[in-house]
Short mmCIF file of C-alpha atoms and ligand atoms in Angstrom, two decimals:
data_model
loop_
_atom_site.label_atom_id
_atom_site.label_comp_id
_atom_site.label_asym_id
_atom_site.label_seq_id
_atom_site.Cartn_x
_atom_site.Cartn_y
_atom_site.Cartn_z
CA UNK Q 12 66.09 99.67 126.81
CA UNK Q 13 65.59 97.42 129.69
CA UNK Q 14 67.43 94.26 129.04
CA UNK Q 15 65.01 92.10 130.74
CA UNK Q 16 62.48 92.83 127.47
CA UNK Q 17 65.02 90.62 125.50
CA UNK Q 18 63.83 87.60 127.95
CA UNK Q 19 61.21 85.26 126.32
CA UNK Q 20 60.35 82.64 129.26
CA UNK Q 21 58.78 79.57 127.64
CA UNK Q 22 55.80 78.41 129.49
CA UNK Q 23 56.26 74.89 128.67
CA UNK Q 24 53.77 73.27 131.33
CA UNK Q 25 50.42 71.41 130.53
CA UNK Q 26 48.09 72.94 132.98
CA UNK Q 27 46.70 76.64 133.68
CA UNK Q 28 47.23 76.80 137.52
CA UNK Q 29 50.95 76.11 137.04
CA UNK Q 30 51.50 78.84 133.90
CA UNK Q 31 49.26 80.56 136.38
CA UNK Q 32 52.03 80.64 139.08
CA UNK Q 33 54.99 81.18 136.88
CA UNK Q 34 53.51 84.31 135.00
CA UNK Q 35 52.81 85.99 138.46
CA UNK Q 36 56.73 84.42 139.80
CA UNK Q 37 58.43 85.78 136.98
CA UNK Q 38 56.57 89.04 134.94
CA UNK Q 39 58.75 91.09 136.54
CA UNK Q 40 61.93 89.57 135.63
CA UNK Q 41 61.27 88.90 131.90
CA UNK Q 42 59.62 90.81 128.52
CA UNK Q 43 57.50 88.17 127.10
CA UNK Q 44 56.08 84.53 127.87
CA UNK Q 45 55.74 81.83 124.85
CA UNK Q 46 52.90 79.87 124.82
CA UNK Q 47 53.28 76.68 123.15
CA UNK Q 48 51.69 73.91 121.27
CA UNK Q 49 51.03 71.93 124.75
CA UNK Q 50 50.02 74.73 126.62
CA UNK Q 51 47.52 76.10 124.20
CA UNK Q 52 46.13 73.04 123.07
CA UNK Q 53 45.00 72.19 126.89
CA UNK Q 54 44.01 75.67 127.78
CA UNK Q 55 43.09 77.77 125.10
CA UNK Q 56 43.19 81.08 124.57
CA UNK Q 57 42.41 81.71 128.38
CA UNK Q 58 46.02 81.43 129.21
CA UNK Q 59 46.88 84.26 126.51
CA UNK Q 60 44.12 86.66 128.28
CA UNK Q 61 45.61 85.80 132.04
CA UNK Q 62 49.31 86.95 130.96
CA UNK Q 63 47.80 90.20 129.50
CA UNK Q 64 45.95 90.77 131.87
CA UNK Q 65 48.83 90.93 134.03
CA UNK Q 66 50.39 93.23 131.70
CA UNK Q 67 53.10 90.94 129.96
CA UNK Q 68 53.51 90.59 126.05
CA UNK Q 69 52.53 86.78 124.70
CA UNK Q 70 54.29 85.23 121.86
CA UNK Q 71 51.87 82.37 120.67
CA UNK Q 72 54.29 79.58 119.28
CA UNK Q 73 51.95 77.52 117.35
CA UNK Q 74 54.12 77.55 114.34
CA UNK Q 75 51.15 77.44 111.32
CA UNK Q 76 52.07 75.45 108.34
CA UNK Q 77 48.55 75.38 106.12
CA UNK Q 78 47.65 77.03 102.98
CA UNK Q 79 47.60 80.94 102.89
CA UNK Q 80 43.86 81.55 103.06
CA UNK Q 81 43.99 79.13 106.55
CA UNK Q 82 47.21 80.75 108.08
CA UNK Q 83 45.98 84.27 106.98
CA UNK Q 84 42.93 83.62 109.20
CA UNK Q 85 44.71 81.70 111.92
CA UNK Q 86 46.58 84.92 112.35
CA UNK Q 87 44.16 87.01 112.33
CA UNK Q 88 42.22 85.13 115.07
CA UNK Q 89 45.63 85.27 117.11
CA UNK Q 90 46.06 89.10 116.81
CA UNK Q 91 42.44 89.19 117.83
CA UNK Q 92 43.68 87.44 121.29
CA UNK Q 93 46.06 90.12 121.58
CA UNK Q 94 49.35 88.21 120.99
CA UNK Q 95 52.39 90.18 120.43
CA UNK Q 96 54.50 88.00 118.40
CA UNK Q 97 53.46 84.43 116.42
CA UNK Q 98 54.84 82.24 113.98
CA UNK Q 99 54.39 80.31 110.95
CA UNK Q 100 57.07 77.84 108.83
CA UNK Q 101 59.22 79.53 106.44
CA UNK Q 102 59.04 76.37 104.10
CA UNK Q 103 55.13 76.94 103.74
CA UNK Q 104 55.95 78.97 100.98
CA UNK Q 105 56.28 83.12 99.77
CA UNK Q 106 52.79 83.41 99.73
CA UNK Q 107 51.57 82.17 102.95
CA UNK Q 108 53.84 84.14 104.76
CA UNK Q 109 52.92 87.15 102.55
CA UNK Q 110 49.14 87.10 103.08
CA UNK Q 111 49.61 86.32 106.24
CA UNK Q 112 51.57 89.95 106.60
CA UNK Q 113 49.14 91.56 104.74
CA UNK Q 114 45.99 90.20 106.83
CA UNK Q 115 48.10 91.34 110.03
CA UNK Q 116 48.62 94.86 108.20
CA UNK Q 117 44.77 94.87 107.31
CA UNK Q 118 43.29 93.92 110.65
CA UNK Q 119 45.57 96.27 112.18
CA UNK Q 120 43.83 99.56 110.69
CA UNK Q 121 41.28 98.39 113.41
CA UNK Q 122 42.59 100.91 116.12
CA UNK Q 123 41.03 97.93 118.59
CA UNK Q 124 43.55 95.83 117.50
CA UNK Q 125 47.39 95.66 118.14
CA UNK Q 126 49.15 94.47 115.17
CA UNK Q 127 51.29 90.97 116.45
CA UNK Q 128 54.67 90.72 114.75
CA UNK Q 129 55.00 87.81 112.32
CA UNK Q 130 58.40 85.74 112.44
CA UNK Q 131 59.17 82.30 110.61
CA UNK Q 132 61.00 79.22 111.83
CA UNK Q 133 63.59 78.17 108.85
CA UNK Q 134 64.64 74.84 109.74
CA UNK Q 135 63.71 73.27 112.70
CA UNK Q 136 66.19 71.83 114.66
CA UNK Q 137 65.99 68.55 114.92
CA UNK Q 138 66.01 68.03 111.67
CA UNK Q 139 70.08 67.04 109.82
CA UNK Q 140 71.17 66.71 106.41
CA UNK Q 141 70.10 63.18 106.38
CA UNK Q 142 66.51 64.08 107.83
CA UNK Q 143 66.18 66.91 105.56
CA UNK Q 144 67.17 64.44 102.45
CA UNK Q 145 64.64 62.09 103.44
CA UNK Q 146 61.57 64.48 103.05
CA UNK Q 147 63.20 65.82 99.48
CA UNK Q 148 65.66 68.43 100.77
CA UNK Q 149 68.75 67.91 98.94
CA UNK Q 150 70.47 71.03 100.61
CA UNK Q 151 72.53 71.34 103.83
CA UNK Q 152 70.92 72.80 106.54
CA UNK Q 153 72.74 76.17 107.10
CA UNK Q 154 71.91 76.87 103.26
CA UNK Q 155 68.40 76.18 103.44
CA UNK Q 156 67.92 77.91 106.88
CA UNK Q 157 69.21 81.09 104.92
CA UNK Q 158 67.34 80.86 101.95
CA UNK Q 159 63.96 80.77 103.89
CA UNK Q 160 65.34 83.21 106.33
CA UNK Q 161 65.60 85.56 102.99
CA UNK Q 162 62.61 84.20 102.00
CA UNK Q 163 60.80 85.56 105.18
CA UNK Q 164 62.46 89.04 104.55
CA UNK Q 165 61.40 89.00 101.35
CA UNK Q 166 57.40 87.84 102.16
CA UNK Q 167 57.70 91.39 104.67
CA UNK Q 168 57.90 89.03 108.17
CA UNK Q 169 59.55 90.71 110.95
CA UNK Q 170 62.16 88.00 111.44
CA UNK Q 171 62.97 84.35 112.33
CA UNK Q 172 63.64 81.88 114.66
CA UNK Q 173 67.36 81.22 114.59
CA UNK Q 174 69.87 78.81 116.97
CA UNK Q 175 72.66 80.53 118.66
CA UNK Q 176 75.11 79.06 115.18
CA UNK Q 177 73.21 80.53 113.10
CA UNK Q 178 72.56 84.69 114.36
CA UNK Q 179 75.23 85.88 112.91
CA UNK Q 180 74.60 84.83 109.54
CA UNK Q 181 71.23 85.86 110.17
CA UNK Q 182 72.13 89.30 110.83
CA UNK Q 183 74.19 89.83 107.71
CA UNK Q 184 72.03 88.37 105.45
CA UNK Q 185 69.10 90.04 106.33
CA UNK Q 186 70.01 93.04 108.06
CA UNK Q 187 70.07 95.18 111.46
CA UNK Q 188 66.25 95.23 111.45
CA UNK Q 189 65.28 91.79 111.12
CA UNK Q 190 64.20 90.43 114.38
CA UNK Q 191 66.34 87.22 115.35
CA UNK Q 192 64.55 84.66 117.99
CA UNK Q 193 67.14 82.57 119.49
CA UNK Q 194 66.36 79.16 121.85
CA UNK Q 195 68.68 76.97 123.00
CA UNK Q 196 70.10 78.81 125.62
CA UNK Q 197 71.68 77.90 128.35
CA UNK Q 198 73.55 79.28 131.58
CA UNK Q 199 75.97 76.68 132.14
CA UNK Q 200 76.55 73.33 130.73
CA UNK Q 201 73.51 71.78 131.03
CA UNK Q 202 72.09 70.93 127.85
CA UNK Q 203 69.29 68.76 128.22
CA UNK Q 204 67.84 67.76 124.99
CA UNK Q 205 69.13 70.65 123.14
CA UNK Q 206 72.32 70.01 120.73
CA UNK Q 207 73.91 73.54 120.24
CA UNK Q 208 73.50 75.64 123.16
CA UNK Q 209 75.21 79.06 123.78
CA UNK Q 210 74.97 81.43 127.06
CA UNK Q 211 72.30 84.48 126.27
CA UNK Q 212 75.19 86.56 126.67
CA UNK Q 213 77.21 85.09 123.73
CA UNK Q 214 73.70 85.14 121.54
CA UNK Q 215 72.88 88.94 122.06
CA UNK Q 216 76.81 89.59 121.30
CA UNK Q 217 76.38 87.25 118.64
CA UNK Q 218 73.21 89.51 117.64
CA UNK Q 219 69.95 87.87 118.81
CA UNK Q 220 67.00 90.63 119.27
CA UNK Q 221 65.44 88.15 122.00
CA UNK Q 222 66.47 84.74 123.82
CA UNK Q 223 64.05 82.38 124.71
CA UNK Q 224 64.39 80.67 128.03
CA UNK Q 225 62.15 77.58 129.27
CA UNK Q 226 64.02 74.81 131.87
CA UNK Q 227 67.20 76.29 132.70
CA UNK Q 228 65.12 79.27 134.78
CA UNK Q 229 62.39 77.20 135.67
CA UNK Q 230 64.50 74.52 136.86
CA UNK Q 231 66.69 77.07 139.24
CA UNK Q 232 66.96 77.19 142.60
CA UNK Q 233 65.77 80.85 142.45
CA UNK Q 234 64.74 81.60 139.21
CA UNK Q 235 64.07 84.86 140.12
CA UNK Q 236 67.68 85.41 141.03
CA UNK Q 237 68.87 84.19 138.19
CA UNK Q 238 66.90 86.29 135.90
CA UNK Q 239 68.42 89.30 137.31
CA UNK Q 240 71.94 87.94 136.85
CA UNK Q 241 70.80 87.15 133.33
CA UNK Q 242 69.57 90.78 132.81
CA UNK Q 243 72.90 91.95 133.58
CA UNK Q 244 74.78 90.13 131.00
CA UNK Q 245 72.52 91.22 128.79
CA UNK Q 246 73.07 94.55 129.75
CA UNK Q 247 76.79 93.90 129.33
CA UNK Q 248 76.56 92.22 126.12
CA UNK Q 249 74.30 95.62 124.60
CA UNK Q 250 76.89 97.70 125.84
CA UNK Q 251 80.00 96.33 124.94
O1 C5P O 23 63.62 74.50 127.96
P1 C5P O 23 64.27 75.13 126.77
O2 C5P O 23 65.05 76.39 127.10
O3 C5P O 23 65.05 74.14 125.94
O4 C5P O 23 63.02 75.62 125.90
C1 C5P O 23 63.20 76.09 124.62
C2 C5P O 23 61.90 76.45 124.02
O5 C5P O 23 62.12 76.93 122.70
C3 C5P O 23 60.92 75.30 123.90
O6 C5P O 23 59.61 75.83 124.06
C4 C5P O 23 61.12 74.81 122.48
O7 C5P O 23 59.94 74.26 121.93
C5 C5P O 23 61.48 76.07 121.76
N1 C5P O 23 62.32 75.91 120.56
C6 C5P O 23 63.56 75.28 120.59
N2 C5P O 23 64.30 75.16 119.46
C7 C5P O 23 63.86 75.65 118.32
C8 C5P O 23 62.63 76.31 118.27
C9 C5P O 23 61.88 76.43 119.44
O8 C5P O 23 64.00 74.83 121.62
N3 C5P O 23 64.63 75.58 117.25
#
C-alpha cells in the first residue's frame, strides 16, 4: 500500500478558489481531503464534485446527530455525492447509526453508486469530565469514548474517530478491522489549539488506519515537501 493513502488533508478554508488551489497543490501527496462543516456550508456539494473530479477520495465531516430516519437520508444524499467516508455521533444512539448502515448497504446495490464508509466520533474532544458531567455524563471520558466506540462496532460502522491516546485502546477493543481516524497530529511541537498531539508516525505505530492533517501542512514552508517526508515515516512505521 502506498503510505500516502493513510493522509487525510483537512480542507479547513471558507472559500472554493482556495480548496480549489490546495486540492490541485497537494492530490498527489495525500489519499483523501475532509471537507468540513465551514467548507460545506459555504460551498456545497460543488467542492465534493471538484476533488473527484480530480480523482481524490472525499471524506465529508459533517458529523450528523438527528434522529435515524433524518441521518439515514442525510447519508444517503452524501453517498449520492460520491463521498468516500462520512460521519455521524456515536452518542446519537444504536439505531441511528444502524439504519444509517443499512441505508448505505441498500443504496449501494445501485451499481451507480459507491457505497461511502460510515465511522462515528465517540467523544469529542473538547469536551472533560467536568463538561461531560454538565450535559448528564457521569462517566470519565476514556470509558465513555469506548463504550460508543463498541457501540459503533456493534451498530456495523466501519470505525471511529479516535485521538492519538486513545488508538490503542481502540484497536483492542474493537479489533484489527475497525477503521481508526486519528486528528491531532502534529510534526513537531506546535500544537496550536489542539491538547494531545502525537507525530503521525507514533499514531500509525500506535495503530491509526488514517491521520488527518489540516494546519501543520498547510502552514509549511513547502507542504509538498513535507508530505513526502511524512509518507516516509509512515512507510517506516507500517514496516517496522
Ligand atoms: O489543523 P488540524 O490538524 O488541527 O486539523 C484537524 C482537523 O481534524 C480539523 O478539521 C478538526 O475539525 C478535526 N478534528 C479534530 N479533533 C477531533 C475531531 C476532528 O481536530 N477530535
Amino acid at each position: 500500500m502506498d503510505p500516502k493513502e493513510k493522509i487525510i488533508f483537512a480542507l479547513d478554508v471558507e472559500r472554493f478558489e482556495e480548496a480549489q488551489q490546495l486540492v490541485m497543490e497537494l492530490r498527489d501527496h495525500v489519499g483523501m481531503f475532509k471537507v468540513g462543516k465551514q467548507l460545506f456550508t459555504h460551498c456545497g456539494p460543488k467542492i465534493v464534485d471538484f476533488i473527484k473530479l480530480k480523482n481524490s477520495k472525499v471524506f465529508l465531516d459533517l458529523k450528523y446527530h438527528d434522529i435515524p430516519n433524518t441521518v439515514s437520508k442525510a447519508a444517503v444524499e452524501a453517498a449520492k455525492l460520491g463521498v468516500d467516508l462520512l460521519n455521524v455521533h456515536a452518542s446519537g444512539g444504536f439505531s441511528m447509526m444502524n439504519q444509517a448502515k443499512q441505508a448505505l448497504v441498500e443504496a449501494g446495490k445501485n451499481p451507480d453508486l459507491h457505497r461511502p464508509k460510515i465511522i462515528a466520533v465517540t467523544v469529542l474532544t473538547s469536551l472533560d469530565d467536568g463538561e461531560l458531567k454538565k450535559v448528564g455524563f457521569d462517566i470519565p471520558v476514556i470509558e465513555l469514548t469506548k463504550k460508543l466506540a463498541l457501540l459503533a462496532k456493534e451498530a456495523g460502522l466501519d470505525g471511529v474517530v479516535a485521538g492519538g491516546s486513545e488508538i490503542e485502546m481502540i484497536r483492542e477493543t474493537c479489533g484489527r478491522d475497525f477503521l481508526i481516524i486519528t486528528p491531532g497530529v502534529r510534526i513537531e511541537d506546535k500544537k496550536d489549539d489542539q491538547k494531545r498531539t502525537i507525530t503521525p508516525k507514533e499514531a500509525i505505530q500506535k495503530g491509526a488506519s488514517y491521520i488527518v492533517l489540516g494546519r501543520a501542512v498547510r502552514d509549511a514552508a513547502d507542504p509538498g515537501a513535507l508530505l513526502k517526508k511524512i509518507a516516509e515515516d509512515i512507510r517506516d512505521a507500517l514496516s517496522l
